[in-house]
Amino acid sequence: MFTASTPALQSLRNSDSGGHSERIRWRATRHRRAIVAVLVLLFVVQTVLTWTTSTAVPTERGGLSQQARRGRQWYQEFNCTACHQFYGLGGYMGPDLTNVTRAKGKGPEYTKAFILHGTARMPNLGVDKSQADDLVAYLDAMAASGTYPIRAANLTPYGTYKEMIPDGE
Amino acid sequence: MESRDPTAHLFLLFAVAALWIGAFFGVIGAWQHVVPGVIDVVPFVKSRPLHVSLVIAWIFMAAVGGIYHYLPETVGVPLHSPALVRAHLAIFLVTGLLVVGAYFTGRFGGREYWEFPPVLAIPIVIGWLLFTWNFFRTALRRRTPWPAYLWMWATGIVFFLFAYLESNLWLLQQPDDNVVRDLTVQWKSYGALTGSWNMLVYGTAMVVMERITGDTAPARSKSAFLLYSLGLTNLLFGWAHHIYPVPSASWLRILAYVVSMTEWIVLARIIHQWRRSVEASLFHTRSFSYRFLFASEVWVVLNLTLALLISIPAVNLFTHGTHITVAHAMGSTIGINTTILFASIAYIIGDPVALGADARARSLGFWLLNGSLVVFWACLIGAGLVKGWLTVMTDLPFETIMNRARPFIAGFATSGIGILLGLTLLGMQVSRHLLLRVLGAGGREREEWT
């Protein structure tokens, strides 16, 4: 694992000796440490702000009731994310579920039927009725938080789209 | 001062095994997209997490094994504690077996990419703490300034710990639970996790390049630190490009857009130095490690171009939630990370030259892997373009859209078999030599290779 005499190590030792150049290198190291420290400090600030201000939607939209929290746990226990997405995040075997409980022609009962019985493509996962109710509550909380996908977006010259920034921000 | 401890090689050996098994489940998962319900013994709900977790295990174990191998020579002292390395390996292996067992028996509970029961996060963190302790106790004994790759490894190690813990904070119930913040924090931690393993892998690429060329200057140059700083900035602040459509605070997403665009500097630099890279690759044509490093550079160009394009919100509107995201993920994990890690393993086992008894199998594996990956990558982009365009511009149902994309999906599933075959050839080659090294016959074997 450790060989003391490789050319790389010899070269490294040679390059690491010498008084003046050594001082310059240490000075550069101090500058580098300072840059990394500043970046990490900014990251800490960003982390705090992410946790405290990341919800652009009001808390009542996207907030989770006790039932919805149980639904989130079932969503993970049945590994629904392997096939489904929220806001396009997740597996691509099945459709995105962000607005499924509020979509035209669908709704909570439609969603519950799929969860309980599966389809030709979706296996019956053995979800019971109480779990299905919890899952629908979770999906409905997600549906209340926003809309996905964004159709007919208004593009800007800066490579963004107006719908990225919610009204009032 | 030569250590005969084979634990670093065992890390690499198990990493290769995880890669092969992970790729095998990836092929199963890909075909389940084409023929729903096929191979029902391992349904998609199990094959996907098996694939993802095992491939992530490959990246971490191969990177960590490499760091344990290179660190003593880099610092000039032996590892602080070889016993901790063995403990780390044992913890990872036992946890890995428990994770695989949980998936097979349908016991989930975690979130995407870490779908195993969350209690298994505890041994992963303990194992990582042992690695962190061993790394810093060794690296901080270096009396001279750190080269860029030591900075990269240190950054990757620390940020993995932070991001992994943050990705599990959902376990602590918050009074004002909100799905938008939940998604935002989840993807913040994933962005940092990806960035952290990239730091480990890119640091490894730098050290392998230094060893092959014998030139220590590049890893100590200003430009190496500039690239490191840029990578760190993107790790810290660029993650929100994953969540443009999520209605989180706008400043987060705009900041990510601006930060992501700084990577054009990296792309411009690679293109500027392209001629030099090609000349160097021709000079080192007999080095198998260098061949992999050069392949990774090609993949960096392709994948970085794709990443930059899909980080533009107006483009992301059409590509987000499509197979283009998968193309980017596969291009990064296979094209860049896996080729760099194979370069590292090839170097560690004696850098087999492009001659010798096994040369044909090695070359075939190399070209099969990279050639199949090109088709795989292109098919995923094709499927993503179809899905993205039809999703945003029409009201067609999901099934209809997926049927339109099916030829591309069949193409990516077929080329996935090519990738698996390439990995099989390469994996068999390196595993045999790693095994010989673990068993103590590595010295003789190395001479035979060169």
Coordinates of C-alpha atoms in Angstrom, one line a residue:
Chain A
M1 CA 0.0 0.0 0.0
F2 CA 2.9 2.4 0.8
T3 CA 6.0 2.6 -1.3
A4 CA 8.6 5.1 -0.2
S5 CA 10.5 5.4 -3.5
T6 CA 8.2 6.1 -6.4
P7 CA 9.2 8.9 -8.8
A8 CA 6.0 10.7 -7.9
L9 CA 6.9 10.8 -4.2
Q10 CA 10.5 11.8 -4.9
S11 CA 9.3 14.6 -7.1
L12 CA 6.8 15.6 -4.5
R13 CA 9.5 15.8 -1.9
N14 CA 11.7 17.9 -4.1
S15 CA 8.9 20.2 -4.9
D16 CA 8.1 20.6 -1.3
S17 CA 11.5 21.8 -0.2
G18 CA 13.0 25.3 -0.4
G19 CA 12.7 28.3 1.9
H20 CA 11.2 31.2 -0.1
S21 CA 8.9 29.2 -2.4
E22 CA 7.9 27.3 0.8
R23 CA 6.7 30.5 2.4
I24 CA 4.8 31.5 -0.7
R25 CA 3.1 28.1 -0.7
W26 CA 2.1 28.4 2.9
R27 CA 0.7 31.9 2.3
A28 CA -1.3 30.5 -0.6
T29 CA -2.5 27.8 1.6
R30 CA -3.7 30.4 4.2
H31 CA -5.6 32.2 1.4
R32 CA -7.2 28.9 0.3
R33 CA -8.3 28.1 3.8
A34 CA -9.8 31.5 4.1
I35 CA -11.8 31.1 0.8
V36 CA -13.1 27.7 1.9
A37 CA -14.0 29.1 5.3
V38 CA -16.0 31.9 3.7
L39 CA -17.8 29.5 1.4
V40 CA -18.7 27.2 4.3
L41 CA -19.9 30.2 6.3
L42 CA -22.2 31.2 3.4
F43 CA -23.4 27.6 3.1
V44 CA -24.4 27.6 6.8
V45 CA -26.3 30.9 6.2
Q46 CA -28.0 29.3 3.2
T47 CA -28.9 26.2 5.1
V48 CA -30.6 28.2 7.9
L49 CA -32.5 30.3 5.3
T50 CA -33.5 27.1 3.3
W51 CA -35.0 25.6 6.5
T52 CA -36.7 28.8 7.5
T53 CA -37.8 30.4 4.2
S54 CA -37.9 27.8 1.5
T55 CA -41.7 27.6 1.3
A56 CA -42.9 30.1 -1.2
V57 CA -46.4 28.8 -0.7
P58 CA -48.4 29.8 2.4
T59 CA -48.1 27.2 5.2
E60 CA -51.8 26.2 4.9
R61 CA -50.9 25.1 1.4
G62 CA -48.6 22.2 1.5
G63 CA -48.9 21.8 5.2
L64 CA -49.4 18.2 6.5
S65 CA -52.2 17.1 8.7
Q66 CA -51.6 14.1 11.0
Q67 CA -53.3 11.8 8.4
A68 CA -51.2 13.2 5.6
R69 CA -48.0 12.6 7.7
R70 CA -49.1 9.0 8.0
G71 CA -49.7 8.9 4.3
R72 CA -46.2 10.2 3.7
Q73 CA -44.9 7.3 5.8
W74 CA -46.9 4.8 3.7
Y75 CA -45.7 6.4 0.5
Q76 CA -42.2 5.6 1.7
E77 CA -43.0 2.1 3.2
F78 CA -44.5 1.0 -0.2
N79 CA -41.7 2.7 -2.0
C80 CA -44.1 4.6 -4.4
T81 CA -41.2 6.9 -5.4
A82 CA -39.6 4.0 -7.4
C83 CA -42.3 4.6 -10.1
H84 CA -43.9 8.0 -9.3
Q85 CA -42.8 11.6 -9.0
F86 CA -43.8 14.8 -7.3
Y87 CA -42.9 17.9 -9.2
G88 CA -41.0 15.6 -11.6
L89 CA -38.8 14.1 -8.9
G90 CA -38.8 10.3 -8.6
G91 CA -39.0 7.3 -10.8
Y92 CA -40.4 7.4 -14.3
M93 CA -42.3 4.1 -14.6
G94 CA -45.6 5.7 -13.6
P95 CA -47.1 9.2 -13.9
D96 CA -46.3 12.3 -11.8
L97 CA -48.7 12.5 -8.9
T98 CA -48.4 16.1 -7.9
N99 CA -51.9 17.1 -8.8
V100 CA -53.6 13.7 -9.2
T101 CA -56.2 14.2 -6.5
R102 CA -57.3 17.6 -8.1
A103 CA -56.8 16.9 -11.8
K104 CA -59.8 17.2 -14.2
G105 CA -61.5 13.8 -14.6
K106 CA -59.6 12.3 -11.6
G107 CA -59.9 13.1 -7.9
P108 CA -59.6 11.4 -4.5
E109 CA -61.9 8.4 -5.2
Y110 CA -60.2 7.7 -8.6
T111 CA -56.8 7.9 -6.9
K112 CA -57.9 5.6 -4.1
A113 CA -59.2 3.0 -6.5
F114 CA -55.8 2.8 -8.2
I115 CA -54.0 2.6 -4.8
L116 CA -56.3 -0.2 -3.6
H117 CA -56.4 -2.4 -6.7
G118 CA -53.5 -1.4 -9.0
T119 CA -53.7 -1.5 -12.8
A120 CA -52.4 -3.5 -15.7
R121 CA -49.1 -1.7 -15.2
M122 CA -49.2 -1.0 -11.5
P123 CA -49.1 -4.0 -9.2
N124 CA -51.6 -4.4 -6.3
L125 CA -49.3 -3.5 -3.4
G126 CA -51.7 -4.8 -0.7
V127 CA -52.6 -1.4 0.6
D128 CA -55.6 -1.5 3.0
K129 CA -58.4 1.0 3.1
S130 CA -57.1 3.0 6.0
Q131 CA -53.7 3.3 4.5
A132 CA -55.2 4.3 1.2
D133 CA -57.1 7.1 2.9
D134 CA -53.9 8.3 4.5
L135 CA -52.1 8.2 1.1
V136 CA -54.9 10.2 -0.5
A137 CA -54.6 12.8 2.3
Y138 CA -50.9 13.1 1.6
L139 CA -51.3 13.3 -2.2
D140 CA -54.0 16.0 -1.6
A141 CA -51.6 18.0 0.5
M142 CA -49.1 17.8 -2.3
A143 CA -51.7 18.9 -4.8
A144 CA -52.5 21.9 -2.7
S145 CA -48.9 23.1 -2.8
G146 CA -48.7 24.0 -6.5
T147 CA -49.0 22.9 -10.1
Y148 CA -46.9 20.6 -12.2
P149 CA -46.1 20.5 -15.0
I150 CA -46.1 24.1 -15.9
R151 CA -47.7 24.5 -19.3
A152 CA -47.7 27.7 -21.5
A153 CA -44.9 29.2 -19.4
N154 CA -43.9 32.8 -20.1
L155 CA -40.2 32.7 -21.0
T156 CA -37.9 35.7 -20.3
P157 CA -34.8 36.8 -22.1
Y158 CA -32.7 35.7 -19.1
G159 CA -33.4 32.0 -19.6
T160 CA -36.0 31.9 -16.9
Y161 CA -39.8 31.8 -16.9
K162 CA -42.2 34.1 -15.1
E163 CA -44.0 31.3 -13.3
M164 CA -40.7 30.4 -11.5
I165 CA -41.4 33.4 -9.2
P166 CA -44.8 33.2 -7.5
D167 CA -47.0 36.2 -7.2
G168 CA -46.2 38.5 -4.4
E169 CA -42.5 37.5 -4.1
Chain B
M1 CA 7.6 1.5 4.8
E2 CA 5.4 -0.7 2.8
S3 CA 2.0 -1.9 4.1
R4 CA 0.8 -5.3 3.2
D5 CA -2.6 -4.7 4.6
P6 CA -5.0 -5.9 2.0
T7 CA -8.1 -4.1 3.3
A8 CA -8.0 -1.3 0.7
H9 CA -7.9 -3.9 -2.0
L10 CA -10.9 -5.7 -0.4
F11 CA -12.8 -2.4 -0.5
L12 CA -12.1 -2.3 -4.2
L13 CA -13.0 -6.0 -4.7
F14 CA -16.4 -5.6 -3.0
A15 CA -16.9 -2.3 -4.9
V16 CA -16.5 -4.1 -8.2
A17 CA -18.9 -6.8 -7.1
A18 CA -21.5 -4.2 -6.0
L19 CA -21.1 -2.5 -9.4
W20 CA -21.8 -5.7 -11.4
I21 CA -24.8 -6.7 -9.3
G22 CA -26.1 -3.1 -9.4
A23 CA -25.7 -3.0 -13.2
F24 CA -27.5 -6.4 -13.4
F25 CA -30.5 -5.0 -11.6
G26 CA -30.3 -1.9 -13.7
V27 CA -30.7 -4.0 -16.9
I28 CA -33.7 -5.8 -15.2
G29 CA -35.2 -2.4 -14.3
A30 CA -34.7 -1.1 -17.8
W31 CA -36.4 -4.0 -19.4
Q32 CA -39.3 -3.7 -17.0
H33 CA -39.9 -0.3 -18.6
V34 CA -40.1 -2.0 -22.0
V35 CA -42.1 -5.1 -21.0
P36 CA -44.1 -4.2 -17.9
G37 CA -44.3 -7.1 -15.4
V38 CA -41.3 -9.0 -16.8
I39 CA -39.2 -10.8 -14.2
D40 CA -41.9 -10.5 -11.6
V41 CA -39.7 -12.1 -8.9
V42 CA -37.9 -8.8 -8.6
P43 CA -40.6 -6.2 -9.5
F44 CA -39.5 -2.6 -10.4
V45 CA -40.3 -1.4 -6.9
K46 CA -37.4 -3.6 -5.8
S47 CA -35.1 -3.7 -8.8
R48 CA -34.8 0.1 -8.9
P49 CA -33.5 0.6 -5.3
L50 CA -31.3 -2.5 -5.7
H51 CA -29.7 -0.9 -8.8
V52 CA -29.4 2.6 -7.3
S53 CA -28.1 1.6 -3.9
L54 CA -25.5 -0.9 -5.2
V55 CA -24.2 1.5 -7.8
I56 CA -23.9 4.2 -5.2
A57 CA -22.1 1.6 -3.0
W58 CA -19.7 1.0 -5.9
I59 CA -18.8 4.6 -6.2
F60 CA -18.3 5.1 -2.5
M61 CA -16.4 1.9 -1.8
A62 CA -14.1 2.3 -4.9
A63 CA -13.4 5.9 -4.0
V64 CA -12.8 5.1 -0.3
G65 CA -10.7 2.0 -1.1
G66 CA -8.6 4.2 -3.4
I67 CA -8.1 6.9 -0.7
Y68 CA -7.0 4.3 1.9
H69 CA -4.5 3.1 -0.7
Y70 CA -3.1 6.5 -1.8
L71 CA -3.2 8.4 1.4
P72 CA -0.1 7.0 3.2
E73 CA 2.1 7.7 0.1
T74 CA 0.6 11.1 -0.3
V75 CA 1.1 12.2 3.3
G76 CA 4.4 10.3 3.8
V77 CA 3.3 8.3 6.9
P78 CA 1.3 5.1 7.3
L79 CA -2.4 5.2 7.9
H80 CA -3.3 6.2 11.4
S81 CA -5.2 3.0 12.1
P82 CA -5.4 0.0 9.8
A83 CA -7.7 -1.6 12.4
L84 CA -10.2 1.2 11.8
V85 CA -10.1 0.5 8.1
R86 CA -11.0 -3.2 8.7
A87 CA -13.8 -2.1 11.1
H88 CA -15.1 0.3 8.4
L89 CA -15.1 -2.4 5.8
A90 CA -16.9 -4.9 8.1
I91 CA -19.6 -2.3 9.0
F92 CA -20.2 -1.4 5.3
L93 CA -20.4 -5.0 4.2
V94 CA -22.8 -6.1 7.0
T95 CA -24.9 -3.0 6.4
G96 CA -24.9 -3.6 2.6
L97 CA -26.1 -7.1 3.1
L98 CA -28.9 -5.9 5.4
V99 CA -29.9 -3.2 2.8
V100 CA -30.0 -5.8 0.0
G101 CA -32.0 -8.2 2.2
A102 CA -34.5 -5.4 3.2
Y103 CA -35.1 -4.6 -0.5
F104 CA -35.6 -8.3 -1.5
T105 CA -38.1 -8.8 1.3
G106 CA -39.9 -5.5 0.4
R107 CA -39.0 -3.7 3.6
F108 CA -38.6 0.0 2.7
G109 CA -39.3 3.1 4.7
G110 CA -36.5 5.5 3.6
R111 CA -36.6 8.1 0.8
E112 CA -35.5 8.0 -2.8
Y113 CA -32.0 6.7 -3.2
W114 CA -32.0 5.5 0.5
E115 CA -35.2 3.5 0.5
F116 CA -34.0 1.0 3.1
P117 CA -35.4 1.1 6.7
P118 CA -33.9 4.4 8.2
V119 CA -32.3 2.5 11.1
L120 CA -29.7 1.3 8.7
A121 CA -28.4 4.8 8.3
I122 CA -26.9 4.5 11.8
P123 CA -24.1 2.0 10.9
I124 CA -23.5 3.9 7.7
V125 CA -22.8 7.1 9.7
I126 CA -20.6 5.1 12.2
G127 CA -18.6 3.6 9.4
W128 CA -18.1 7.1 7.8
L129 CA -17.0 8.6 11.1
L130 CA -14.3 5.9 11.4
F131 CA -13.2 6.8 7.9
T132 CA -13.3 10.6 8.7
W133 CA -11.2 10.1 11.9
N134 CA -8.6 7.9 10.1
F135 CA -8.4 10.3 7.2
F136 CA -7.8 13.4 9.2
R137 CA -5.5 11.8 11.8
T138 CA -3.3 10.7 8.8
A139 CA -3.7 13.7 6.5
L140 CA -3.0 16.3 9.2
R141 CA 0.4 14.8 9.8
R142 CA 1.5 16.1 6.4
R143 CA 4.1 18.9 7.1
T144 CA 3.8 20.6 3.7
P145 CA 0.8 22.3 2.1
W146 CA -1.9 20.1 0.8
P147 CA -2.3 19.4 -2.9
A148 CA -5.7 20.0 -4.4
Y149 CA -6.7 16.3 -4.2
L150 CA -6.3 16.3 -0.4
W151 CA -8.6 19.3 -0.2
M152 CA -11.1 17.5 -2.4
W153 CA -11.1 14.3 -0.4
A154 CA -11.4 16.3 2.9
T155 CA -14.3 18.3 1.5
G156 CA -16.0 15.2 0.1
I157 CA -15.7 13.4 3.4
V158 CA -17.0 16.2 5.6
F159 CA -19.8 17.2 3.3
F160 CA -21.0 13.6 2.9
L161 CA -21.4 13.4 6.6
F162 CA -23.3 16.7 6.8
A163 CA -25.5 16.0 3.8
Y164 CA -26.3 12.4 4.8
L165 CA -27.4 13.6 8.2
E166 CA -29.5 16.4 6.7
S167 CA -31.1 13.9 4.3
N168 CA -32.3 12.0 7.3
L169 CA -33.6 14.9 9.4
W170 CA -37.1 14.2 8.2
L171 CA -37.1 11.5 10.9
L172 CA -37.4 14.3 13.4
Q173 CA -41.0 15.4 13.2
Q174 CA -41.3 19.2 12.7
P175 CA -44.3 21.1 14.1
D176 CA -44.8 23.0 10.9
D177 CA -44.3 20.1 8.5
N178 CA -44.6 21.3 4.9
V179 CA -44.2 19.3 1.7
V180 CA -42.5 22.1 -0.2
R181 CA -39.8 22.5 2.5
D182 CA -39.6 18.8 2.7
L183 CA -38.8 18.4 -1.0
T184 CA -36.4 21.4 -0.9
V185 CA -34.4 20.2 2.0
Q186 CA -34.4 16.6 0.5
W187 CA -32.9 17.8 -2.7
K188 CA -30.5 20.2 -1.0
S189 CA -29.0 17.3 0.8
Y190 CA -29.0 15.1 -2.4
G191 CA -27.2 17.9 -4.3
A192 CA -24.5 18.0 -1.6
L193 CA -24.3 14.2 -1.5
T194 CA -23.6 14.0 -5.2
G195 CA -21.2 16.9 -4.9
S196 CA -19.4 15.1 -2.1
W197 CA -18.8 11.9 -3.9
N198 CA -17.7 13.9 -7.0
M199 CA -15.1 15.5 -4.8
L200 CA -13.8 12.0 -3.7
V201 CA -13.8 10.8 -7.3
Y202 CA -12.3 13.9 -8.9
G203 CA -9.6 14.0 -6.2
T204 CA -8.8 10.3 -7.1
A205 CA -8.6 11.3 -10.8
M206 CA -6.0 14.0 -9.9
V207 CA -3.9 11.6 -7.8
V208 CA -3.9 8.9 -10.5
M209 CA -2.9 11.4 -13.1
E210 CA -0.1 12.6 -10.9
R211 CA 1.1 9.0 -10.4
I212 CA 1.0 8.2 -14.1
T213 CA 2.8 11.3 -15.3
G214 CA 5.1 11.8 -12.3
D215 CA 4.3 15.5 -12.5
T216 CA 3.2 16.9 -9.1
A217 CA 2.8 20.5 -10.2
P218 CA -0.7 20.5 -11.6
A219 CA -2.3 19.3 -8.3
R220 CA -0.6 22.3 -6.6
S221 CA -1.3 24.9 -9.2
K222 CA -3.6 27.9 -8.9
S223 CA -5.9 26.5 -11.6
A224 CA -6.3 23.3 -9.6
F225 CA -7.5 25.3 -6.6
L226 CA -9.7 27.5 -8.8
L227 CA -11.4 24.4 -10.2
Y228 CA -11.7 23.0 -6.7
S229 CA -13.3 26.2 -5.4
L230 CA -15.7 26.3 -8.4
G231 CA -16.7 22.7 -7.7
L232 CA -17.2 23.5 -4.0
T233 CA -19.3 26.5 -4.9
N234 CA -21.5 24.4 -7.1
L235 CA -21.7 21.7 -4.4
L236 CA -22.8 24.3 -1.8
F237 CA -25.1 26.5 -3.8
G238 CA -26.0 24.9 -7.2
W239 CA -28.3 22.1 -5.9
A240 CA -31.6 24.0 -6.5
H241 CA -31.4 23.5 -10.2
H242 CA -32.9 20.1 -9.4
I243 CA -36.0 21.8 -8.1
Y244 CA -36.9 24.7 -10.4
P245 CA -40.5 23.6 -10.7
V246 CA -41.0 23.2 -6.9
P247 CA -42.6 26.3 -5.5
S248 CA -39.8 27.0 -3.0
A249 CA -38.3 30.4 -2.4
S250 CA -37.3 32.0 -5.7
W251 CA -33.9 33.3 -4.4
L252 CA -32.8 29.7 -3.9
R253 CA -33.5 28.7 -7.5
I254 CA -32.2 31.9 -9.0
L255 CA -29.0 31.5 -7.0
A256 CA -28.6 28.0 -8.2
Y257 CA -29.1 29.1 -11.8
V258 CA -26.4 31.7 -11.5
V259 CA -24.0 29.4 -9.7
S260 CA -24.6 26.5 -12.2
M261 CA -23.7 28.8 -15.1
T262 CA -20.2 29.2 -13.7
E263 CA -19.5 25.7 -14.9
W264 CA -19.2 27.1 -18.4
I265 CA -15.7 28.1 -17.2
V266 CA -14.8 24.5 -16.6
L267 CA -16.2 23.5 -20.0
A268 CA -14.3 26.3 -21.7
R269 CA -11.1 25.3 -19.9
I270 CA -11.4 21.6 -21.0
I271 CA -12.0 22.6 -24.6
H272 CA -9.1 25.0 -24.5
Q273 CA -6.8 22.3 -23.3
W274 CA -8.3 19.6 -25.5
R275 CA -5.4 19.4 -27.9
R276 CA -2.9 18.9 -25.0
S277 CA -5.2 16.2 -23.6
V278 CA -5.3 14.3 -26.9
E279 CA -1.5 14.5 -27.3
A280 CA -1.0 13.3 -23.7
S281 CA -3.4 10.4 -24.3
L282 CA -1.4 9.4 -27.4
F283 CA 1.8 9.5 -25.4
H284 CA 0.4 7.3 -22.6
T285 CA -1.3 5.0 -25.0
R286 CA 0.1 1.9 -23.2
S287 CA -1.4 2.9 -19.9
F288 CA -4.8 1.4 -19.3
S289 CA -5.4 3.9 -16.5
Y290 CA -4.8 6.8 -18.7
R291 CA -7.1 5.4 -21.3
F292 CA -9.9 5.4 -18.7
L293 CA -9.0 8.9 -17.6
F294 CA -9.1 10.2 -21.2
A295 CA -12.5 8.5 -21.6
S296 CA -13.8 10.2 -18.5
E297 CA -12.7 13.6 -19.9
V298 CA -14.7 13.0 -23.0
W299 CA -17.7 12.2 -20.8
V300 CA -17.1 15.3 -18.8
V301 CA -17.4 17.4 -21.9
L302 CA -20.6 15.6 -23.1
N303 CA -22.2 15.5 -19.7
L304 CA -21.2 19.0 -18.6
T305 CA -22.7 20.4 -21.8
L306 CA -25.9 18.6 -21.1
A307 CA -25.9 19.7 -17.4
L308 CA -25.4 23.3 -18.4
L309 CA -28.2 23.3 -20.9
I310 CA -30.7 21.7 -18.5
S311 CA -29.7 24.1 -15.7
I312 CA -31.2 26.9 -17.8
P313 CA -34.7 27.2 -16.4
A314 CA -36.4 27.7 -19.8
V315 CA -34.7 24.5 -21.1
N316 CA -35.3 22.7 -17.8
L317 CA -39.0 23.4 -18.2
F318 CA -39.0 20.7 -21.0
T319 CA -36.3 18.4 -19.6
H320 CA -37.2 18.2 -15.9
G321 CA -38.9 14.9 -14.9
T322 CA -37.9 13.2 -18.1
H323 CA -35.2 10.7 -19.2
I324 CA -32.8 13.5 -20.0
T325 CA -32.3 13.8 -16.2
V326 CA -31.5 10.1 -16.2
A327 CA -29.1 10.6 -19.1
H328 CA -27.3 13.2 -17.0
A329 CA -27.2 10.9 -14.0
M330 CA -26.0 7.9 -16.0
G331 CA -23.4 10.0 -17.9
S332 CA -22.1 11.2 -14.6
T333 CA -22.1 7.9 -12.6
I334 CA -21.0 5.6 -15.5
G335 CA -19.2 7.9 -18.0
I336 CA -17.3 10.0 -15.5
N337 CA -17.3 8.4 -12.0
T338 CA -17.0 4.7 -13.1
T339 CA -14.3 5.4 -15.7
I340 CA -12.2 7.4 -13.2
L341 CA -12.6 4.7 -10.6
F342 CA -11.6 2.0 -13.1
A343 CA -8.6 4.1 -13.9
S344 CA -7.7 4.2 -10.2
I345 CA -8.2 0.4 -9.8
A346 CA -6.2 -0.3 -12.9
Y347 CA -3.4 1.9 -11.6
I348 CA -3.5 0.2 -8.2
I349 CA -3.2 -3.3 -9.6
G350 CA -0.2 -2.4 -11.8
D351 CA -1.6 -0.4 -14.7
P352 CA -1.9 -3.1 -17.3
V353 CA -0.5 -2.0 -20.6
A354 CA -2.4 -2.4 -23.8
L355 CA -0.4 -5.6 -24.6
G356 CA -0.3 -9.1 -23.0
A357 CA -2.6 -12.1 -22.8
D358 CA -5.7 -10.3 -21.5
A359 CA -5.3 -7.2 -23.6
R360 CA -8.0 -8.1 -26.1
A361 CA -10.6 -8.8 -23.3
R362 CA -9.6 -5.5 -21.6
S363 CA -9.9 -3.5 -24.8
L364 CA -13.2 -5.2 -25.7
G365 CA -14.6 -4.4 -22.2
F366 CA -13.5 -0.8 -22.5
W367 CA -15.0 -0.2 -25.9
L368 CA -18.1 -2.2 -25.1
L369 CA -18.7 -0.1 -22.0
N370 CA -18.1 3.3 -23.6
G371 CA -19.7 2.5 -27.0
S372 CA -22.9 1.1 -25.3
L373 CA -23.0 4.1 -23.0
V374 CA -23.0 6.5 -26.0
V375 CA -26.1 4.7 -27.4
F376 CA -27.7 4.4 -23.9
W377 CA -27.1 8.1 -23.3
A378 CA -28.4 9.2 -26.7
C379 CA -31.6 7.0 -26.3
L380 CA -32.3 8.5 -22.9
I381 CA -32.0 12.0 -24.4
G382 CA -34.3 10.9 -27.2
A383 CA -36.9 9.5 -24.8
G384 CA -36.6 12.6 -22.7
L385 CA -37.2 15.0 -25.6
V386 CA -40.3 13.1 -26.6
K387 CA -41.7 13.0 -23.1
G388 CA -40.8 16.6 -22.2
W389 CA -42.2 18.1 -25.4
L390 CA -45.5 16.1 -25.3
T391 CA -45.9 16.7 -21.5
V392 CA -45.5 20.4 -21.7
M393 CA -47.1 21.1 -25.1
T394 CA -50.0 18.7 -25.1
D395 CA -52.6 17.2 -22.8
L396 CA -51.9 13.6 -23.9
P397 CA -52.2 11.0 -21.1
F398 CA -49.1 9.5 -19.6
E399 CA -49.5 6.1 -21.2
T400 CA -49.8 7.7 -24.7
I401 CA -46.7 9.8 -24.2
M402 CA -44.7 6.8 -22.9
N403 CA -45.8 4.7 -26.0
R404 CA -44.4 7.4 -28.2
A405 CA -41.1 7.3 -26.4
R406 CA -41.0 3.5 -26.4
P407 CA -38.5 3.0 -29.3
F408 CA -36.0 5.1 -27.4
I409 CA -36.6 3.2 -24.2
A410 CA -36.1 -0.1 -26.0
G411 CA -32.8 1.3 -27.3
F412 CA -31.6 2.3 -23.9
A413 CA -32.6 -1.1 -22.4
T414 CA -30.8 -3.0 -25.2
S415 CA -27.6 -0.9 -24.9
G416 CA -27.8 -1.5 -21.1
I417 CA -27.0 -5.1 -21.8
G418 CA -23.9 -3.9 -23.7
I419 CA -22.9 -1.8 -20.7
L420 CA -23.3 -4.9 -18.4
L421 CA -21.2 -7.0 -20.8
G422 CA -18.5 -4.4 -20.8
L423 CA -18.5 -4.2 -17.0
T424 CA -18.4 -8.0 -16.8
L425 CA -15.3 -8.2 -18.9
L426 CA -13.5 -5.4 -17.1
G427 CA -14.8 -6.5 -13.7
M428 CA -13.5 -10.1 -14.2
Q429 CA -10.1 -8.7 -15.2
V430 CA -9.6 -6.4 -12.2
S431 CA -11.3 -8.7 -9.7
R432 CA -8.9 -11.5 -10.5
H433 CA -5.9 -9.2 -9.9
L434 CA -7.4 -7.6 -6.9
L435 CA -8.0 -11.1 -5.4
L436 CA -4.4 -12.1 -6.1
R437 CA -3.2 -9.0 -4.3
V438 CA -5.5 -9.7 -1.4
L439 CA -4.1 -13.2 -1.2
G440 CA -0.5 -11.9 -1.3
A441 CA 0.4 -12.9 -4.8
G442 CA 0.1 -9.3 -6.2
G443 CA 3.8 -8.6 -6.6
R444 CA 4.4 -11.4 -9.1
E445 CA 1.2 -10.7 -10.8
R446 CA 2.1 -7.0 -11.3
E447 CA 5.3 -8.0 -13.0
E448 CA 3.4 -10.3 -15.4
W449 CA 1.1 -7.5 -16.3
T450 CA 3.8 -5.0 -17.1

